[in-house]
Amino acid sequence: MSDLLERLRGRGWRMTAQRRVVAEVLNGDHVHLTADEVLARATARLPEISRATVYNTLGELVSLGEVVEVTAHGRAKRYDPNAHRPHQHLVCSECGTIRDVHPGGDPLTDLPDSERFGYTVSEVEVTYRGHCPDCAGL
Amino acid sequence: MSDLLERLRGRGWRMTAQRRVVAEVLNGDHVHLTADEVLARATARLPEISRATVYNTLGELVSLGEVVEVTAHGRAKRYDPNAHRPHQHLVCSECGTIRDVHPGGDPLTDLPDSERFGYTVSEVEVTYRGHCPDCAGL
DNA sequence: TCCTACGATGGACCTAGTCCAAGTCAATAC
DNA sequence: GTATTGACTTGGACTAGGTCCATCGTAGGA
Ligand SMILES: [Mn+2]
Ligand SMILES: [Mn+2]
Ligand SMILES: [Zn+2]
Ligand SMILES: [Zn+2]
């Protein structure tokens, strides 16, 4: 969405061509790209963009809460712009394909106080793993 | 436990000094070591053991289901010998300390069929993140 | 005791990601 | 419009975590 760019400008983000293309590449709702995939797509629009800038920009978007990092069992992290609707992920352990899933209820509240050991718990990441229809005929 | 070694021998595992020390190092219930930590402790007992062997052995223990891998947001994987009692993890995002937690119920059944998209879902990993008591005074 | 297939070794290699000194430019001020 | 400047970008070196492989060693069966 271009209102992502609006929001960022409103937060005092200095708008550069590089940041714009990274934000554009992440446009959409079922996007789970690796940093290298973001780089490839950004390079198609702005050939001189560098890897370091892609990593910097992704890191900033994450700390602004506009993008969430999805960690994937030994593979490269994926960057998910769908940060405003909480959801979880279903990953094919064969080919790595990711689907968004929305189980009911907040998994954070499933953790009773007696199991928190004085921690301030602020986040929970749930990853379901299995085989996608394509990989099922293993 | 030494009955881990028993079980492994029963499965036809060829018993070597290296495999024995790796299994011994992983002895215990609240153990979440990285491969490098396993290597360091194994080296203390058997100085000539190699990094490759530690990785090989950990990989085998994982595929035998005797150890589970815990992935940790950009840090090194951790190896958890507590594979027979299902549990989840609470991680301090500051210092990386891990606690075992046992929320009630099977999180796998929380995912309705309508949210499975034809996948054969076999596994779920839940990671709670927050600050441990020591790191709370940030 | 001998044999051999399975396991161990160490060093090269790889991928994902971080860091840095130097150059560039967006935004503000005039 | 021009000057200024600190924030942003760059490419390449660097690191951590992990894999691969040719060769050597040995556990366990005959
Ligand atoms: Mn998602
Ligand atoms: Mn554990
Ligand atoms: Zn698949
Ligand atoms: Zn901590």
Short mmCIF file of C-alpha atoms (C1' of nucleotides) and ligand atoms in Angstrom, two decimals:
data_model
loop_
_atom_site.label_atom_id
_atom_site.label_comp_id
_atom_site.label_asym_id
_atom_site.label_seq_id
_atom_site.Cartn_x
_atom_site.Cartn_y
_atom_site.Cartn_z
CA MET A 1 0.00 0.00 0.00
CA SER A 2 1.15 3.48 -0.65
CA ASP A 3 -0.22 4.58 2.71
CA LEU A 4 2.66 2.64 4.17
CA LEU A 5 4.85 5.28 2.54
CA GLU A 6 2.57 7.98 3.94
CA ARG A 7 2.84 6.59 7.43
CA LEU A 8 6.59 6.37 7.18
CA ARG A 9 6.95 9.91 5.94
CA GLY A 10 4.75 10.99 8.83
CA ARG A 11 7.18 9.37 11.20
CA GLY A 12 10.00 11.51 9.84
CA TRP A 13 11.43 8.89 7.56
CA ARG A 14 13.71 10.44 4.98
CA MET A 15 12.30 9.30 1.67
CA THR A 16 14.86 7.93 -0.76
CA ALA A 17 14.46 6.02 -4.02
CA GLN A 18 15.87 2.92 -2.33
CA ARG A 19 13.46 2.95 0.58
CA ARG A 20 10.59 3.56 -1.78
CA VAL A 21 11.33 0.51 -3.93
CA VAL A 22 11.82 -1.73 -0.90
CA ALA A 23 8.46 -0.62 0.47
CA GLU A 24 6.85 -1.14 -2.93
CA VAL A 25 8.29 -4.62 -3.30
CA LEU A 26 6.76 -5.53 0.05
CA ASN A 27 3.35 -4.35 -1.07
CA GLY A 28 0.58 -6.90 -0.62
CA ASP A 29 -0.93 -9.20 1.93
CA HIS A 30 0.43 -12.69 1.44
CA VAL A 31 4.03 -11.72 0.92
CA HIS A 32 6.81 -13.60 2.70
CA LEU A 33 10.01 -12.74 0.90
CA THR A 34 13.59 -13.38 1.94
CA ALA A 35 16.03 -10.48 1.96
CA ASP A 36 17.59 -11.83 -1.23
CA GLU A 37 14.23 -11.99 -2.95
CA VAL A 38 13.53 -8.43 -1.90
CA LEU A 39 16.92 -7.44 -3.28
CA ALA A 40 16.24 -9.18 -6.58
CA ARG A 41 12.89 -7.46 -7.05
CA ALA A 42 14.21 -4.12 -5.92
CA THR A 43 17.15 -4.42 -8.30
CA ALA A 44 14.71 -4.93 -11.17
CA ARG A 45 13.30 -1.45 -10.47
CA LEU A 46 16.44 0.30 -9.27
CA PRO A 47 19.51 -1.53 -10.52
CA GLU A 48 22.07 0.21 -8.34
CA ILE A 49 20.46 -0.58 -4.98
CA SER A 50 22.79 -2.42 -2.62
CA ARG A 51 22.38 -5.44 -0.42
CA ALA A 52 23.35 -3.45 2.67
CA THR A 53 20.56 -0.96 2.03
CA VAL A 54 17.99 -3.71 1.65
CA TYR A 55 19.06 -5.17 4.98
CA ASN A 56 19.11 -1.73 6.62
CA THR A 57 15.66 -0.84 5.34
CA LEU A 58 14.13 -4.17 6.27
CA GLY A 59 15.59 -3.81 9.75
CA GLU A 60 14.07 -0.37 10.13
CA LEU A 61 10.67 -1.48 8.90
CA VAL A 62 10.80 -4.27 11.46
CA SER A 63 11.68 -1.98 14.34
CA LEU A 64 8.96 0.43 13.26
CA GLY A 65 6.53 -2.49 13.48
CA GLU A 66 5.55 -2.23 9.82
CA VAL A 67 7.01 -5.60 8.87
CA VAL A 68 7.47 -8.78 10.87
CA GLU A 69 10.32 -11.22 10.60
CA VAL A 70 9.39 -14.85 10.17
CA THR A 71 12.13 -17.25 11.19
CA ALA A 72 12.27 -20.47 9.24
CA HIS A 73 14.22 -23.41 10.63
CA GLY A 74 17.67 -22.99 9.15
CA ARG A 75 16.54 -21.07 6.10
CA ALA A 76 16.75 -17.35 5.49
CA LYS A 77 14.40 -15.09 7.45
CA ARG A 78 11.28 -13.94 5.65
CA TYR A 79 9.79 -10.47 5.80
CA ASP A 80 6.05 -10.12 6.15
CA PRO A 81 4.35 -6.76 5.58
CA ASN A 82 1.10 -8.06 7.04
CA ALA A 83 2.03 -6.73 10.47
CA HIS A 84 -1.29 -5.20 11.42
CA ARG A 85 -3.42 -8.30 11.35
CA PRO A 86 -1.98 -10.81 13.81
CA HIS A 87 -1.65 -14.24 12.28
CA GLN A 88 0.46 -17.37 12.30
CA HIS A 89 2.20 -19.44 9.66
CA LEU A 90 1.90 -22.88 8.14
CA VAL A 91 5.14 -23.93 6.49
CA CYS A 92 5.81 -26.85 4.16
CA SER A 93 8.89 -28.57 5.55
CA GLU A 94 9.65 -29.88 2.08
CA CYS A 95 9.54 -26.84 -0.19
CA GLY A 96 9.26 -24.00 2.33
CA THR A 97 5.98 -22.59 1.01
CA ILE A 98 4.27 -20.41 3.61
CA ARG A 99 0.54 -19.82 4.22
CA ASP A 100 -1.02 -17.37 6.60
CA VAL A 101 -3.34 -18.98 9.13
CA HIS A 102 -5.67 -17.38 11.65
CA PRO A 103 -6.46 -19.70 14.52
CA GLY A 104 -9.03 -18.27 16.89
CA GLY A 105 -7.95 -16.68 20.14
CA ASP A 106 -4.76 -15.03 21.25
CA PRO A 107 -2.05 -17.62 21.82
CA LEU A 108 -0.40 -15.24 24.30
CA THR A 109 -3.25 -15.67 26.76
CA ASP A 110 -2.81 -19.45 26.57
CA LEU A 111 0.29 -19.12 28.71
CA PRO A 112 -0.80 -19.02 32.36
CA ASP A 113 1.01 -16.74 34.80
CA SER A 114 2.32 -19.79 36.60
CA GLU A 115 4.31 -20.61 33.48
CA ARG A 116 5.83 -17.17 33.00
CA PHE A 117 8.62 -17.33 35.59
CA GLY A 118 8.71 -13.57 36.06
CA TYR A 119 9.23 -12.89 32.38
CA THR A 120 7.45 -9.99 30.71
CA VAL A 121 6.00 -11.92 27.80
CA SER A 122 5.21 -9.69 24.85
CA GLU A 123 5.21 -11.82 21.78
CA VAL A 124 4.47 -15.31 20.57
CA GLU A 125 5.39 -16.98 17.32
CA VAL A 126 3.51 -20.08 16.27
CA THR A 127 4.70 -22.11 13.31
CA TYR A 128 2.77 -25.11 12.05
CA ARG A 129 4.82 -27.48 9.94
CA GLY A 130 3.78 -30.18 7.53
CA HIS A 131 3.58 -31.06 3.88
CA CYS A 132 1.76 -28.95 1.36
CA PRO A 133 -0.57 -30.67 -1.14
CA ASP A 134 2.11 -30.54 -3.84
CA CYS A 135 4.74 -32.20 -1.67
CA ALA A 136 2.39 -34.73 -0.06
CA GLY A 137 3.16 -37.45 -2.64
CA LEU A 138 6.64 -37.85 -1.22
CA MET B 1 20.16 -40.53 30.89
CA SER B 2 22.22 -43.56 30.12
CA ASP B 3 19.15 -45.34 28.81
CA LEU B 4 19.40 -42.95 25.89
CA LEU B 5 22.59 -44.83 25.03
CA GLU B 6 20.74 -48.11 25.61
CA ARG B 7 17.96 -47.10 23.30
CA LEU B 8 20.41 -46.03 20.63
CA ARG B 9 22.37 -49.23 20.81
CA GLY B 10 19.08 -51.09 20.53
CA ARG B 11 18.45 -49.26 17.29
CA GLY B 12 21.71 -50.53 15.86
CA TRP B 13 23.69 -47.39 16.51
CA ARG B 14 27.39 -48.08 16.28
CA MET B 15 28.78 -46.90 19.60
CA THR B 16 31.87 -44.74 19.38
CA ALA B 17 33.64 -42.65 21.98
CA GLN B 18 32.53 -39.50 20.16
CA ARG B 19 28.86 -40.42 20.07
CA ARG B 20 28.99 -41.38 23.70
CA VAL B 21 30.36 -38.02 24.86
CA VAL B 22 27.86 -36.09 22.75
CA ALA B 23 25.02 -38.09 24.28
CA GLU B 24 26.46 -37.57 27.76
CA VAL B 25 26.81 -33.83 27.28
CA LEU B 26 23.14 -33.67 26.33
CA ASN B 27 22.14 -35.48 29.50
CA GLY B 28 19.50 -33.68 31.57
CA ASP B 29 16.12 -32.11 31.31
CA HIS B 30 16.51 -28.37 30.96
CA VAL B 31 19.34 -28.42 28.49
CA HIS B 32 19.28 -26.16 25.42
CA LEU B 33 22.81 -26.06 24.09
CA THR B 34 24.10 -24.73 20.80
CA ALA B 35 26.26 -26.96 18.63
CA ASP B 36 29.31 -24.95 19.67
CA GLU B 37 28.50 -25.39 23.34
CA VAL B 38 28.10 -29.12 22.81
CA LEU B 39 31.45 -29.12 21.04
CA ALA B 40 33.13 -27.24 23.88
CA ARG B 41 31.82 -29.60 26.53
CA ALA B 42 32.54 -32.67 24.46
CA THR B 43 36.09 -31.43 23.83
CA ALA B 44 36.64 -31.18 27.57
CA ARG B 45 36.05 -34.92 27.82
CA LEU B 46 37.49 -36.05 24.50
CA PRO B 47 39.89 -33.43 23.15
CA GLU B 48 40.24 -34.80 19.64
CA ILE B 49 36.53 -34.75 18.74
CA SER B 50 35.75 -32.68 15.66
CA ARG B 51 33.14 -30.12 14.87
CA ALA B 52 31.87 -32.17 11.92
CA THR B 53 31.24 -35.14 14.17
CA VAL B 54 29.30 -33.05 16.65
CA TYR B 55 27.09 -31.77 13.83
CA ASN B 56 26.70 -35.26 12.37
CA THR B 57 25.76 -36.76 15.71
CA LEU B 58 23.32 -34.00 16.61
CA GLY B 59 21.70 -34.39 13.20
CA GLU B 60 21.28 -38.11 13.75
CA LEU B 61 19.85 -37.68 17.22
CA VAL B 62 17.36 -35.24 15.74
CA SER B 63 16.26 -37.57 12.97
CA LEU B 64 15.94 -40.40 15.47
CA GLY B 65 13.61 -38.15 17.46
CA GLU B 66 15.81 -38.24 20.56
CA VAL B 67 16.65 -34.54 20.44
CA VAL B 68 14.69 -31.58 19.11
CA GLU B 69 16.07 -28.53 17.41
CA VAL B 70 14.99 -25.18 18.76
CA THR B 71 15.36 -22.33 16.31
CA ALA B 72 16.10 -18.95 17.84
CA HIS B 73 15.58 -15.81 15.76
CA GLY B 74 18.93 -15.27 14.11
CA ARG B 75 20.94 -17.06 16.75
CA ALA B 76 22.41 -20.54 16.57
CA LYS B 77 20.04 -23.49 16.80
CA ARG B 78 19.75 -25.13 20.19
CA TYR B 79 19.52 -28.85 20.84
CA ASP B 80 17.03 -30.10 23.40
CA PRO B 81 17.21 -33.68 24.69
CA ASN B 82 13.80 -33.32 26.32
CA ALA B 83 12.11 -34.78 23.25
CA HIS B 84 9.69 -37.12 24.97
CA ARG B 85 7.71 -34.63 26.97
CA PRO B 86 6.16 -32.15 24.53
CA HIS B 87 6.71 -28.58 25.65
CA GLN B 88 7.26 -25.08 24.35
CA HIS B 89 9.83 -22.36 24.98
CA LEU B 90 9.97 -18.95 26.55
CA VAL B 91 12.96 -16.98 25.30
CA CYS B 92 14.45 -13.75 26.63
CA SER B 93 14.89 -11.54 23.58
CA GLU B 94 17.66 -9.70 25.40
CA CYS B 95 20.01 -12.41 26.64
CA GLY B 96 18.62 -15.51 24.92
CA THR B 97 17.91 -17.48 28.10
CA ILE B 98 15.41 -20.28 27.47
CA ARG B 99 12.81 -21.78 29.82
CA ASP B 100 10.64 -24.77 29.17
CA VAL B 101 6.92 -24.04 29.45
CA HIS B 102 3.95 -26.40 29.40
CA PRO B 103 0.77 -24.65 28.36
CA GLY B 104 -2.25 -26.88 28.66
CA GLY B 105 -3.69 -28.57 25.58
CA ASP B 106 -2.21 -29.55 22.25
CA PRO B 107 -1.62 -26.45 20.12
CA LEU B 108 -1.91 -28.63 17.03
CA THR B 109 -5.62 -29.14 17.61
CA ASP B 110 -6.08 -25.36 17.82
CA LEU B 111 -5.71 -25.21 14.06
CA PRO B 112 -9.10 -25.95 12.49
CA ASP B 113 -9.31 -27.97 9.30
CA SER B 114 -10.57 -24.91 7.49
CA GLU B 115 -7.19 -23.32 8.11
CA ARG B 116 -5.08 -26.24 6.90
CA PHE B 117 -5.37 -25.72 3.13
CA GLY B 118 -4.79 -29.37 2.32
CA TYR B 119 -1.52 -29.51 4.25
CA THR B 120 -0.70 -32.57 6.34
CA VAL B 121 0.15 -30.72 9.54
CA SER B 122 2.40 -32.78 11.80
CA GLU B 123 4.21 -30.37 14.05
CA VAL B 124 3.87 -27.03 15.76
CA GLU B 125 6.51 -24.87 17.34
CA VAL B 126 5.47 -22.17 19.79
CA THR B 127 7.97 -19.61 20.99
CA TYR B 128 7.04 -17.02 23.59
CA ARG B 129 9.34 -14.02 23.67
CA GLY B 130 9.87 -11.38 26.30
CA HIS B 131 12.29 -10.15 28.92
CA CYS B 132 13.55 -12.34 31.72
CA PRO B 133 13.60 -10.94 35.27
CA ASP B 134 17.32 -10.12 34.98
CA CYS B 135 16.89 -8.16 31.76
CA ALA B 136 13.63 -6.45 32.75
CA GLY B 137 15.38 -3.33 34.09
CA LEU B 138 16.30 -2.30 30.57
"C1'" DT C 1 42.47 -61.93 14.56
"C1'" DC C 2 41.10 -60.08 10.38
"C1'" DC C 3 38.02 -57.49 7.47
"C1'" DT C 4 35.23 -53.98 6.08
"C1'" DA C 5 31.56 -50.86 6.12
"C1'" DC C 6 30.47 -47.31 8.85
"C1'" DG C 7 32.13 -43.36 11.43
"C1'" DA C 8 35.58 -39.52 12.38
"C1'" DT C 9 38.56 -35.95 10.81
"C1'" DG C 10 40.02 -31.22 9.44
"C1'" DG C 11 39.98 -28.10 6.28
"C1'" DA C 12 37.71 -26.06 2.33
"C1'" DC C 13 33.56 -24.19 1.22
"C1'" DC C 14 28.89 -21.93 1.52
"C1'" DT C 15 24.99 -18.90 2.86
"C1'" DA C 16 22.98 -15.39 5.48
"C1'" DG C 17 23.96 -11.53 7.52
"C1'" DT C 18 26.87 -7.50 9.66
"C1'" DC C 19 30.14 -3.74 9.55
"C1'" DC C 20 32.69 0.11 7.86
"C1'" DA C 21 34.99 4.12 5.60
"C1'" DA C 22 33.94 6.87 1.96
"C1'" DG C 23 30.77 9.04 -1.12
"C1'" DT C 24 25.92 10.93 -2.08
"C1'" DC C 25 21.77 13.41 -1.55
"C1'" DA C 26 16.95 14.85 0.83
"C1'" DA C 27 15.43 18.15 3.47
"C1'" DT C 28 15.85 22.37 5.68
"C1'" DA C 29 17.41 27.22 5.88
"C1'" DC C 30 18.31 31.33 3.56
"C1'" DG D 1 17.79 28.71 -6.45
"C1'" DT D 2 21.89 27.65 -3.61
"C1'" DA D 3 24.29 26.20 0.32
"C1'" DT D 4 24.63 23.18 4.11
"C1'" DT D 5 24.71 19.06 6.59
"C1'" DG D 6 23.60 14.96 8.78
"C1'" DA D 7 21.21 11.08 7.42
"C1'" DC D 8 21.43 7.55 3.90
"C1'" DT D 9 23.84 4.52 0.50
"C1'" DT D 10 27.54 1.82 -1.29
"C1'" DG D 11 30.70 -2.17 -2.22
"C1'" DG D 12 33.52 -4.96 -0.28
"C1'" DA D 13 35.58 -7.07 3.64
"C1'" DC D 14 34.31 -9.70 7.39
"C1'" DT D 15 31.79 -13.10 10.62
"C1'" DA D 16 28.89 -16.86 12.36
"C1'" DG D 17 26.79 -20.92 11.67
"C1'" DG D 18 26.75 -24.74 9.20
"C1'" DT D 19 27.83 -28.27 5.23
"C1'" DC D 20 30.78 -31.15 2.33
"C1'" DC D 21 34.30 -34.23 1.10
"C1'" DA D 22 38.45 -37.13 0.49
"C1'" DT D 23 40.91 -39.70 3.46
"C1'" DC D 24 41.93 -42.17 7.61
"C1'" DG D 25 40.48 -45.03 11.68
"C1'" DT D 26 37.90 -48.43 14.10
"C1'" DA D 27 33.58 -51.14 16.08
"C1'" DG D 28 31.79 -55.13 15.73
"C1'" DG D 29 30.77 -59.33 13.12
"C1'" DA D 30 32.83 -63.74 11.09
MN MN E 1 2.22 -13.86 7.09
MN MN E 2 13.09 -27.45 26.04
ZN ZN E 3 5.72 -28.20 -0.27
ZN ZN E 4 17.37 -11.95 29.74
#
